[in-house]
Amino acid sequence: MAPPRNVVKIAVQMRDAIPQLIQLDQAKPLAAVLKEVCDAWSLPHSERYALQFADGHRRYITENNRMEIKNGSILCLSTAPDREAERLLRGLQSESREGRREALRHLLLLAPDLTFAREVISRDGLQRLGTIIEDGDDLGEVLALALRAFLELMEHGVVSWETLSIPFVRKVVCYVNMNLMDASVQPLALGLLENVTLSSPTLGQLVKSEVPLDRLLVHLQVMNQQLQTKAMALLTALLQGATPAERKHMLDYLWQRNLRQFIYKNIIHSAAPLGDEMAHHLYVLQALMLGLLEPRMRTPLDPYSQEQREQLQALRQAAFEPEGESVGAGLSADRRRSLCAREFRKLGFSNSNPAQDLERVPPGLLALDNMLYFSRQAPSAYSRFVLENSSREDKHECPFARSSIQLTVLLCDLLHVGEPCSETAQDFSPMFFGQDQSFHELFCVSIQLLNKTWKEMRATQEDFDKVMQVVREQLARTLALKPSSLELFRTKVNALTYGEVLRLRQTERLHQEGTLAPPILELREKLKPELMGLIRQQRLLRLCEGTLFHKISSRRRQDKLWFCCLSPNHKVLQYGDVEEGVGPPTPESLPEQLPVADIRALLTGKDCPHVREKGSGKQNKDVCELAFSVSYDHGEEEAYLNFIAPSKRELAPSPVPPVDRWAERPAGQSHGQ
């Protein structure tokens, strides 16, 4: 018969004793279970003992966690946590250095257990460890063990970091600032100060004032990954606790001391793999760097600011002068204002007064900063963008200012500018440590990408939001690849064309719908021959039905019709002129015939002779998209039967050639319709 559900079969072991195999009744009080185990080994005073898990951190079994015991678990009988805590704390006061070392080692093994930690803390264990740390009699292993045990006990949150004394924190600061310190001590001291800084504003200011940034830079440049990680942790903690003005000052100083270059070359591109903790701190540092942009992002343009008005004029002049100045020379003030307003319109502002466009927050002044940076750092690309689009017709121009404003909002959203840091995220982009002014440089790449995508989509003003959606996808997909440099980002994002985005969307949609699952693909392959046969039959029937086509005169007038069809035996194309308003003729009434056996090739678009012979222009472009020709043998020469399809649907190529004997051959001279 199976045992009750609340009974588990376990083993209990004790040093120098034969293990016991027992059935533990989870409904029975733990004190009663302990007494039974002690009685089996003839041990008096069962209250002096406790059960622990035999593996892992050897956690004590309590009424709260006893349900974690499963069938087959191995437990061990050990000293009760209160008695063990008392014994080890007495060991910390031993006059023997070896005695203190052994007590600290054992204390460190049990410190992760909350039950044991509470017993130690309730007996002033933290104060006793603090005394060892403050005295600093042994700057080697004993100090390292004491710091590690102190950190482990504080991790439980039983005692607040704010309760630490100023002399204690100053002593730990001394260990961070000290030269020739034991390699195991300084990472622990840095970790302790990080916790202090994040938890107590008052003690955080003390750490900030007494740990120089230069000292943290020294630790970061030591080729010790643990020391680098803890130094970076304290640095990001200090930056997070600073005011925005202090943070900007600190980051400017660190950048002057080449911290960014060092991180990029010696941490991100180090031979050793980047740990999760360092990745998190680099994410925080990147977020804080980008956070410096938030004040500009939240500040609208002030129309009464002389400096901002001059910046707008500089943006206009960089695009249109000196031509604009020469044209405007000698004009009245009203005429000059009218000329400037027109040029701001050409620049892509929605209002003749550009200040109205930049009143929106976000992006506020950050959009103006981006536009100015692009105009100054890439003047040729800037002028080409503006002039190319200001001269386009049919509303196909891409508005630079409107695009820049919306693109700045998009980048701020993708990069989470101004959002609080996550406590666990590791999503940093290496390229932001690859160069200065990384956000503005990213904008320069992105605005040129936007113009490229606009042209690929043949967009008009009505398509603005659609273009921005595609650009957002291009940027998001490329950022997700975490390119190591801006140049690599530029290469990858420019390779992600509009057509490629559509292809990726289709592939992902098919995956989501399960149409690319192996069973579906296998079934598709089995059905393919039958489906292709049906398609071939349908196409041949459509050819036999025939189609009316317009004749295009030299003046592009479509005032005559002709009809073409495939004969019922599939051997001849029959065609001839028809009158407008008359129904489709019978194949027998068509005067002209073209044997299918004489057909050489099928041409489309610009390859057609009746398109090559015509000039350029929008109308010719429309004809080109619908044009196709059949080349055939006409005696010893090559002739053509030229068509203009009624619509793109009629032109759509068949997945199967309608007649097997059609073959491609070199083209010659033109005849036919």
XYZ file of C-alpha atoms in Angstrom:
673
model
C 0.000 0.000 0.000
C 1.356 3.467 -0.925
C 2.287 5.763 1.975
C 0.077 8.818 2.687
C 0.759 11.870 0.512
C 2.188 13.872 3.434
C 4.799 11.205 4.217
C 8.183 11.252 2.410
C 10.967 8.689 2.550
C 14.315 10.338 3.337
C 17.765 9.649 4.741
C 19.257 11.436 7.737
C 22.993 11.308 8.283
C 25.346 12.364 11.077
C 29.091 12.365 11.309
C 30.538 9.041 12.550
C 27.078 7.400 12.593
C 25.136 5.023 10.363
C 22.513 6.988 8.357
C 18.852 6.550 9.233
C 16.214 5.792 6.602
C 12.955 7.242 7.891
C 9.476 8.114 6.773
C 8.975 11.798 7.553
C 5.404 12.743 8.383
C 5.052 16.370 7.268
C 2.039 16.772 9.531
C 4.112 16.027 12.620
C 5.786 18.993 14.409
C 9.462 19.398 13.516
C 10.460 19.228 17.198
C 8.871 15.778 17.464
C 10.691 14.594 14.316
C 14.010 15.836 15.736
C 13.392 14.012 19.019
C 12.749 10.733 17.169
C 15.958 11.140 15.136
C 18.013 11.975 18.261
C 16.493 9.086 20.201
C 17.498 6.672 17.439
C 21.136 7.763 17.951
C 20.742 8.011 21.760
C 21.370 11.768 21.745
C 19.887 13.704 24.707
C 18.635 17.315 24.511
C 17.158 17.232 21.014
C 16.539 21.018 21.244
C 20.297 21.505 20.742
C 20.098 19.977 17.268
C 18.580 20.863 13.922
C 18.172 19.291 10.489
C 19.881 20.719 7.391
C 19.811 19.924 3.709
C 22.968 17.957 3.022
C 23.690 19.657 -0.300
C 23.929 23.234 -1.504
C 24.193 25.882 1.229
C 23.183 23.378 3.915
C 20.077 25.379 4.766
C 18.381 24.694 8.059
C 15.006 22.947 7.947
C 12.256 25.053 9.478
C 8.499 24.853 9.621
C 8.438 27.348 6.726
C 10.582 25.413 4.282
C 10.025 21.803 5.315
C 7.684 21.196 2.351
C 10.764 21.399 0.085
C 11.769 17.967 1.415
C 10.957 15.399 -1.274
C 11.216 11.633 -1.536
C 14.874 10.658 -1.626
C 16.134 13.846 0.055
C 19.242 13.552 2.217
C 19.306 15.577 5.440
C 21.981 15.854 8.084
C 21.738 16.368 11.831
C 23.747 19.349 13.039
C 23.983 21.833 15.871
C 20.963 24.131 16.253
C 21.425 27.557 14.564
C 21.307 29.543 17.830
C 24.014 27.412 19.455
C 26.115 27.392 16.273
C 25.885 31.187 15.999
C 26.941 31.582 19.610
C 29.923 29.243 19.133
C 31.189 30.972 15.979
C 30.835 34.469 17.423
C 32.957 33.383 20.375
C 35.485 32.135 17.844
C 35.675 35.631 16.309
C 37.052 36.911 19.624
C 39.786 34.289 19.747
C 43.272 35.644 20.318
C 44.533 33.146 17.766
C 44.516 34.413 14.183
C 43.970 30.858 12.973
C 40.988 30.514 15.337
C 39.403 33.687 13.973
C 40.062 32.533 10.415
C 38.340 29.164 10.980
C 35.356 30.811 12.694
C 34.983 33.239 9.780
C 35.180 30.439 7.211
C 32.447 28.451 8.946
C 30.355 31.581 9.484
C 30.646 32.405 5.781
C 29.385 28.933 4.822
C 26.218 29.338 6.904
C 25.624 33.088 6.356
C 23.407 32.624 3.227
C 20.845 30.812 5.410
C 18.251 33.281 6.727
C 17.569 31.305 9.918
C 21.241 31.280 10.845
C 21.722 34.929 9.766
C 18.965 36.096 12.117
C 20.603 34.281 15.027
C 23.971 35.913 14.262
C 22.477 39.395 13.839
C 20.433 39.105 17.040
C 23.702 38.410 18.934
C 25.428 41.568 17.606
C 27.287 39.558 14.990
C 27.401 42.484 12.550
C 29.042 44.685 15.195
C 31.672 42.022 15.887
C 32.435 41.670 12.164
C 32.496 45.471 11.908
C 35.138 45.600 14.647
C 37.380 43.216 12.702
C 36.906 45.338 9.561
C 37.554 48.651 11.339
C 40.598 47.417 13.253
C 42.264 46.133 10.082
C 44.825 44.112 12.020
C 45.033 41.621 9.149
C 44.744 43.139 5.646
C 44.758 39.746 3.979
C 42.494 36.696 4.225
C 40.905 37.515 7.616
C 39.781 40.959 6.408
C 38.471 39.478 3.143
C 36.505 36.802 5.017
C 35.046 39.390 7.395
C 33.948 41.646 4.519
C 32.401 38.730 2.646
C 30.523 37.500 5.726
C 29.326 41.042 6.478
C 27.983 41.401 2.923
C 26.246 38.016 3.061
C 24.474 38.891 6.316
C 23.399 42.314 5.040
C 21.959 40.772 1.849
C 19.066 39.325 3.856
C 17.682 42.828 4.488
C 17.237 42.246 8.222
C 19.314 45.369 8.941
C 19.291 48.540 6.801
C 22.493 49.824 5.206
C 21.574 53.263 6.547
C 22.407 52.082 10.083
C 26.126 51.748 9.316
C 28.334 54.226 11.134
C 30.356 56.932 9.402
C 33.688 55.684 10.878
C 32.963 52.196 9.535
C 32.202 53.501 6.002
C 35.330 55.707 6.094
C 37.451 52.689 7.002
C 36.081 50.747 4.034
C 36.789 53.798 1.844
C 40.413 53.623 3.048
C 40.677 50.067 1.764
C 39.423 51.228 -1.669
C 41.890 54.130 -1.798
C 44.850 52.152 -0.433
C 47.675 51.012 -2.705
C 49.166 47.498 -2.605
C 46.003 46.081 -1.061
C 45.233 42.348 -1.166
C 43.470 41.580 -4.483
C 40.576 39.850 -2.693
C 39.850 42.786 -0.351
C 39.266 45.724 -2.696
C 36.445 44.130 -4.796
C 34.600 43.366 -1.555
C 35.160 46.881 -0.227
C 33.903 48.342 -3.519
C 30.833 46.089 -3.390
C 30.053 47.205 0.163
C 30.334 50.882 -0.803
C 28.068 50.276 -3.816
C 25.334 48.974 -1.511
C 25.832 51.898 0.855
C 25.609 54.416 -2.003
C 22.443 52.906 -3.477
C 20.707 52.581 -0.087
C 21.640 55.711 1.883
C 21.775 59.207 0.323
C 23.709 60.557 3.332
C 26.365 57.840 3.348
C 26.359 57.938 -0.467
C 27.468 61.578 -0.345
C 30.240 60.555 2.051
C 31.432 57.889 -0.399
C 31.187 60.353 -3.303
C 33.306 62.924 -1.491
C 35.983 60.481 -0.298
C 36.397 58.095 -3.266
C 37.925 60.134 -6.123
C 36.859 59.326 -9.661
C 40.529 58.950 -10.551
C 40.775 56.137 -8.008
C 37.920 54.277 -9.669
C 39.639 54.777 -13.024
C 42.755 53.134 -11.590
C 40.717 50.112 -10.483
C 39.007 49.898 -13.882
C 42.370 49.779 -15.631
C 43.662 46.863 -13.555
C 43.375 43.672 -15.602
C 41.331 41.956 -12.900
C 37.781 41.299 -14.098
C 36.275 41.100 -10.601
C 37.924 44.368 -9.550
C 36.826 46.061 -12.806
C 33.235 44.897 -12.313
C 33.003 46.149 -8.737
C 34.660 49.472 -9.632
C 32.135 49.914 -12.462
C 29.313 49.028 -10.042
C 30.376 51.733 -7.585
C 30.840 54.226 -10.416
C 27.303 53.688 -11.756
C 25.927 53.835 -8.201
C 27.615 57.222 -7.653
C 26.289 58.485 -10.998
C 22.761 57.349 -10.180
C 22.871 59.136 -6.822
C 24.102 62.417 -8.339
C 21.945 65.336 -9.496
C 21.635 65.806 -13.283
C 24.182 68.656 -13.202
C 26.621 66.628 -11.085
C 26.145 63.604 -13.336
C 26.957 65.633 -16.449
C 30.062 67.059 -14.788
C 31.200 63.593 -13.690
C 30.638 62.018 -17.108
C 32.376 64.896 -18.891
C 35.380 64.417 -16.609
C 35.429 60.646 -17.135
C 35.206 61.076 -20.902
C 38.117 63.557 -20.789
C 40.090 60.870 -18.993
C 39.341 58.483 -21.900
C 37.087 56.150 -19.917
C 34.857 55.588 -22.943
C 37.782 54.484 -25.119
C 39.095 52.214 -22.367
C 35.695 50.541 -21.899
C 35.361 50.005 -25.647
C 38.835 48.557 -26.204
C 39.653 46.752 -22.955
C 36.306 45.701 -21.480
C 33.806 45.266 -24.310
C 36.442 43.862 -26.677
C 38.450 42.063 -24.033
C 39.587 38.509 -24.725
C 37.730 37.386 -21.587
C 33.933 37.018 -21.958
C 31.851 39.878 -20.578
C 30.078 38.815 -17.369
C 26.381 39.420 -16.738
C 27.124 41.874 -13.917
C 29.460 43.990 -16.048
C 26.923 43.909 -18.911
C 24.288 45.289 -16.520
C 26.554 48.112 -15.349
C 27.408 49.020 -18.966
C 23.666 49.136 -19.673
C 23.209 51.485 -16.698
C 26.133 53.658 -17.830
C 24.676 53.858 -21.360
C 21.249 54.772 -19.943
C 22.811 57.517 -17.815
C 24.758 58.840 -20.813
C 21.595 59.000 -22.919
C 19.728 60.443 -19.941
C 21.804 63.612 -20.287
C 19.729 64.313 -23.413
C 16.462 64.384 -21.467
C 16.539 68.097 -20.475
C 16.886 69.112 -24.136
C 14.213 66.574 -25.109
C 11.795 68.068 -22.549
C 12.487 71.739 -23.393
C 10.476 73.398 -26.193
C 12.022 76.034 -28.401
C 11.728 79.543 -26.963
C 10.733 81.931 -29.797
C 12.171 84.838 -27.776
C 15.616 83.265 -27.398
C 18.143 85.051 -29.593
C 20.489 82.052 -29.527
C 17.813 79.634 -30.724
C 16.647 81.995 -33.471
C 20.238 82.246 -34.689
C 20.508 78.443 -34.700
C 17.419 78.192 -36.899
C 18.820 80.789 -39.268
C 22.118 78.886 -39.391
C 20.196 75.766 -40.354
C 18.458 77.633 -43.178
C 21.613 79.349 -44.399
C 23.550 76.064 -44.509
C 20.963 74.709 -46.955
C 20.166 77.668 -49.217
C 22.961 80.222 -49.025
C 24.955 81.837 -50.508
C 22.293 81.616 -53.255
C 19.572 82.822 -50.889
C 21.605 85.816 -49.733
C 22.445 86.911 -53.254
C 18.810 86.666 -54.245
C 17.678 88.477 -51.100
C 20.252 91.263 -51.328
C 18.659 94.688 -51.521
C 15.182 93.421 -50.700
C 12.880 95.078 -48.194
C 12.449 93.608 -44.712
C 8.997 92.230 -45.600
C 10.299 90.651 -48.789
C 13.262 89.146 -46.942
C 10.953 87.678 -44.274
C 8.778 86.188 -47.019
C 11.865 84.652 -48.640
C 13.020 83.153 -45.308
C 9.552 81.736 -44.632
C 9.533 80.088 -48.077
C 12.966 78.586 -47.455
C 11.891 77.231 -44.071
C 8.989 75.585 -45.890
C 11.437 74.059 -48.356
C 13.481 72.888 -45.394
C 10.495 70.766 -44.401
C 8.952 72.723 -41.530
C 5.176 72.480 -41.401
C 4.840 76.164 -40.424
C 6.433 79.247 -41.919
C 7.527 80.001 -38.350
C 9.691 76.936 -37.476
C 9.452 77.688 -33.752
C 5.907 76.301 -33.822
C 7.189 72.902 -35.038
C 9.733 72.704 -32.229
C 7.301 73.550 -29.434
C 6.381 69.857 -29.230
C 8.015 67.897 -26.407
C 9.462 65.439 -26.855
C 11.673 66.027 -28.850
C 11.905 69.755 -28.114
C 15.342 71.277 -28.586
C 16.929 67.852 -29.071
C 15.540 67.752 -32.629
C 17.159 71.134 -33.330
C 20.445 69.851 -31.882
C 20.298 66.854 -34.217
C 19.562 68.942 -37.302
C 22.378 71.386 -36.517
C 24.815 68.544 -35.853
C 23.945 66.931 -39.199
C 24.290 70.224 -41.080
C 27.709 70.910 -39.522
C 29.241 67.446 -39.423
C 27.924 66.255 -42.802
C 27.300 69.486 -44.777
C 27.363 67.798 -48.198
C 24.848 65.143 -47.195
C 22.686 67.797 -45.530
C 22.624 70.085 -48.589
C 21.987 67.142 -50.916
C 19.064 65.947 -48.767
C 17.389 69.365 -48.640
C 17.974 70.463 -52.230
C 17.075 67.088 -53.719
C 13.734 66.997 -51.912
C 12.859 70.663 -52.285
C 13.007 70.235 -56.084
C 10.848 67.096 -56.291
C 7.371 67.257 -57.761
C 4.046 65.481 -57.209
C 4.369 65.661 -53.410
C 7.207 63.118 -53.445
C 9.538 65.391 -51.492
C 10.767 64.063 -48.132
C 10.441 66.951 -45.607
C 13.778 67.236 -43.778
C 12.611 69.139 -40.678
C 9.426 67.149 -40.129
C 11.377 63.904 -40.655
C 14.102 65.009 -38.245
C 11.616 65.900 -35.525
C 9.764 62.592 -35.827
C 13.009 60.618 -36.159
C 14.340 62.172 -32.936
C 11.177 61.056 -31.133
C 11.609 57.584 -32.612
C 15.265 57.296 -31.509
C 14.435 58.494 -27.995
C 11.733 55.849 -27.804
C 13.925 53.020 -29.133
C 16.787 53.947 -26.798
C 14.521 54.653 -23.777
C 15.924 58.150 -23.256
C 14.751 59.546 -19.920
C 13.293 56.256 -18.673
C 14.442 54.864 -15.288
C 17.082 52.133 -15.385
C 16.015 48.539 -15.032
C 17.537 46.688 -12.086
C 18.349 43.599 -14.147
C 18.674 44.618 -17.824
C 21.904 43.957 -19.731
C 20.822 45.392 -23.079
C 23.594 47.840 -23.951
C 24.873 48.700 -27.449
C 28.664 48.508 -27.887
C 28.615 51.229 -30.555
C 27.589 53.848 -27.963
C 31.024 53.394 -26.390
C 32.755 53.426 -29.772
C 32.773 57.195 -30.288
C 31.802 60.572 -28.901
C 28.418 62.184 -29.669
C 27.025 58.721 -30.396
C 23.352 59.790 -30.309
C 23.851 62.615 -32.808
C 25.994 60.374 -35.008
C 23.258 57.750 -34.950
C 20.795 60.435 -36.022
C 23.008 61.336 -39.002
C 22.954 57.733 -40.191
C 19.230 57.378 -39.535
C 18.112 60.548 -41.364
C 19.973 59.435 -44.491
C 18.395 55.991 -44.134
C 14.975 57.645 -43.922
C 15.574 59.500 -47.191
C 16.745 56.273 -48.855
C 13.682 54.353 -47.635
C 11.400 57.209 -48.727
C 12.689 56.868 -52.285
C 12.483 53.055 -52.219
C 8.822 53.307 -51.178
C 8.139 56.067 -53.740
C 6.393 57.809 -50.878
C 4.341 60.994 -50.902
C 3.412 63.278 -48.018
C 0.383 61.063 -47.301
C 2.722 58.102 -46.729
C 4.796 59.840 -44.038
C 3.580 57.674 -41.149
C 4.060 54.475 -43.179
C 7.663 55.437 -43.948
C 8.342 56.142 -40.283
C 6.985 52.703 -39.369
C 9.367 51.052 -41.823
C 12.308 53.147 -40.593
C 11.470 52.238 -37.013
C 11.557 48.565 -37.956
C 14.858 48.988 -39.811
C 16.471 50.704 -36.822
C 15.009 48.323 -34.223
C 16.097 45.221 -36.122
C 19.613 46.566 -36.597
C 19.987 47.741 -32.982
C 18.924 44.268 -31.844
C 21.989 42.868 -33.647
C 24.193 44.968 -31.300
C 26.685 46.111 -33.959
C 30.084 46.823 -32.433
C 30.587 50.158 -34.214
C 28.628 52.908 -35.915
C 30.141 51.986 -39.284
C 28.940 48.424 -38.897
C 25.512 49.752 -37.901
C 25.484 51.932 -41.043
C 26.363 48.949 -43.243
C 23.765 46.646 -41.728
C 20.902 49.143 -41.627
C 21.460 50.247 -45.227
C 21.434 46.601 -46.315
C 17.999 46.256 -44.685
C 16.075 47.759 -47.600
C 12.329 48.268 -47.793
C 12.053 45.112 -49.909
C 14.016 43.126 -47.334
C 11.760 44.407 -44.541
C 8.710 43.197 -46.470
C 10.361 39.809 -47.002
C 11.174 39.472 -43.299
C 7.630 40.429 -42.338
C 6.229 37.794 -44.687
C 8.592 35.111 -43.372
C 7.762 35.914 -39.753
C 4.045 35.914 -40.510
C 4.345 32.500 -42.139
C 6.257 31.182 -39.145
C 3.620 32.532 -36.783
C 0.863 30.948 -38.845
C 2.736 27.655 -38.942
C 2.847 27.548 -42.753
C 6.590 26.921 -42.677
C 6.293 23.992 -40.292
C 7.941 20.802 -41.691
C 4.629 18.875 -42.069
C 3.111 21.794 -44.015
C 6.153 22.060 -46.299
C 6.117 18.299 -46.896
C 2.427 18.369 -47.839
C 3.051 21.354 -50.103
C 5.766 19.468 -52.003
C 3.454 16.481 -52.497
C 0.657 18.660 -53.862
C 2.906 20.861 -55.996
C 2.772 18.783 -59.262
C -1.028 18.672 -59.185
C -1.310 22.378 -58.373
C 1.136 23.338 -61.128
C -0.908 21.302 -63.598
C -4.070 23.149 -62.590
C -2.307 26.500 -62.924
C -1.024 25.560 -66.392
C -4.509 24.521 -67.484
C -6.052 27.732 -66.131
C -3.460 29.916 -67.886
C -4.000 28.173 -71.218
C -7.771 28.614 -70.928
C -7.252 32.315 -70.213
C -5.026 32.657 -73.289
C -7.636 30.925 -75.419
C -10.317 33.350 -74.202
C -8.161 36.241 -75.438
C -7.862 39.884 -74.369
C -8.584 43.314 -75.853
C -5.549 45.611 -76.017
C -5.189 49.336 -76.735
C -3.000 50.545 -79.547
C -0.703 53.373 -78.453
C -0.115 56.049 -81.092
C 2.966 58.266 -81.301
C 1.008 60.926 -79.412
C 0.139 58.389 -76.663
C -3.532 58.303 -77.658
C -5.261 54.995 -76.857
C -8.091 55.299 -79.339
C -7.884 51.951 -81.199
C -8.344 48.379 -80.033
C -7.040 45.029 -81.142
C -7.655 41.497 -79.938
C -5.297 38.574 -79.422
C -5.921 34.976 -78.338
C -4.415 31.495 -78.457
C -6.041 29.004 -80.819
C -7.906 26.065 -79.251
C -5.168 23.661 -80.371
C -2.522 25.898 -78.688
C -0.490 26.149 -81.910
C -1.210 29.699 -83.146
C -1.643 33.224 -81.713
C -4.509 34.884 -83.618
C -4.962 38.655 -83.589
C -6.468 41.613 -85.427
C -8.084 45.061 -85.072
C -11.592 45.379 -83.639
C -14.126 48.159 -83.388
C -14.868 49.776 -80.037
C -18.117 48.611 -78.478
C -18.110 45.313 -80.388
C -17.827 42.097 -78.376
C -14.794 39.807 -78.560
C -14.394 38.341 -82.061
C -14.237 34.627 -82.833
C -10.741 33.193 -83.495
C -11.768 32.379 -87.091
C -12.527 36.068 -87.810
C -9.061 37.310 -86.815
C -6.919 37.928 -89.913
C -3.409 37.623 -88.441
C -1.696 34.513 -87.129
C 1.613 33.870 -85.362
C 2.724 30.228 -85.024
C 3.791 29.445 -81.481
C 6.712 27.444 -82.896
C 8.189 30.715 -84.287
C 8.185 32.495 -80.904
C 11.646 33.271 -79.545
C 11.170 35.111 -76.251
C 8.864 37.137 -74.016
C 10.123 40.649 -73.125
C 8.769 43.020 -70.445
C 9.205 46.639 -69.343
C 12.164 48.598 -70.692
C 13.339 45.639 -72.773
C 10.343 46.027 -75.069
C 11.123 47.762 -78.395
C 7.983 49.936 -78.336
C 9.102 51.307 -74.930
C 12.760 51.832 -75.881
C 11.698 53.917 -78.857
C 9.666 56.363 -76.761
C 10.844 59.279 -74.663
C 10.911 59.672 -70.884
C 8.188 61.094 -68.708
C 5.533 60.029 -66.243
C 3.163 58.818 -68.967
C 5.878 56.714 -70.579
C 6.723 55.314 -67.132
C 3.122 54.135 -66.726
C 3.228 52.507 -70.167
C 6.570 50.883 -69.380
C 5.115 49.163 -66.330
C 2.384 47.544 -68.464
C 4.398 46.768 -71.605
C 5.393 43.340 -72.883
C 6.447 41.967 -76.277
C 6.624 38.585 -78.010
C 9.649 38.235 -80.283
C 9.360 35.772 -83.178
C 11.057 34.654 -86.398
C 9.946 36.636 -89.446
C 11.827 35.086 -92.315
C 15.495 35.555 -91.529
C 14.803 38.497 -89.231
C 13.352 38.893 -85.760
C 10.039 40.694 -85.345
C 7.925 41.693 -82.374
C 4.285 41.586 -81.375
C 3.976 44.476 -78.915
C 1.368 44.734 -76.155
C 0.213 47.242 -73.526
C -1.596 45.275 -70.813
C -4.943 46.699 -69.621
C -3.786 46.481 -65.973
C -1.026 45.152 -63.739
C -3.252 42.212 -62.835
C -3.476 41.181 -66.484
C 0.292 41.585 -66.797
C 1.100 39.426 -63.730
C 3.419 36.636 -64.915
C 2.242 33.074 -64.705
C 4.208 30.788 -62.377
C 4.206 28.268 -65.247
C 5.029 29.168 -68.895
C 1.741 28.874 -70.801
C 3.382 27.190 -73.766
C 6.393 24.915 -73.332
C 7.875 25.813 -76.714
C 8.374 29.484 -75.833
C 12.103 29.992 -75.413
C 14.351 32.994 -74.856
C 16.668 34.006 -77.683
C 18.640 37.207 -78.525
C 16.454 40.122 -79.656
C 16.638 41.763 -83.109
C 14.677 44.434 -84.992
C 11.099 45.446 -84.208
C 7.892 44.768 -86.162
C 4.278 44.230 -85.278
C 1.832 46.254 -83.221
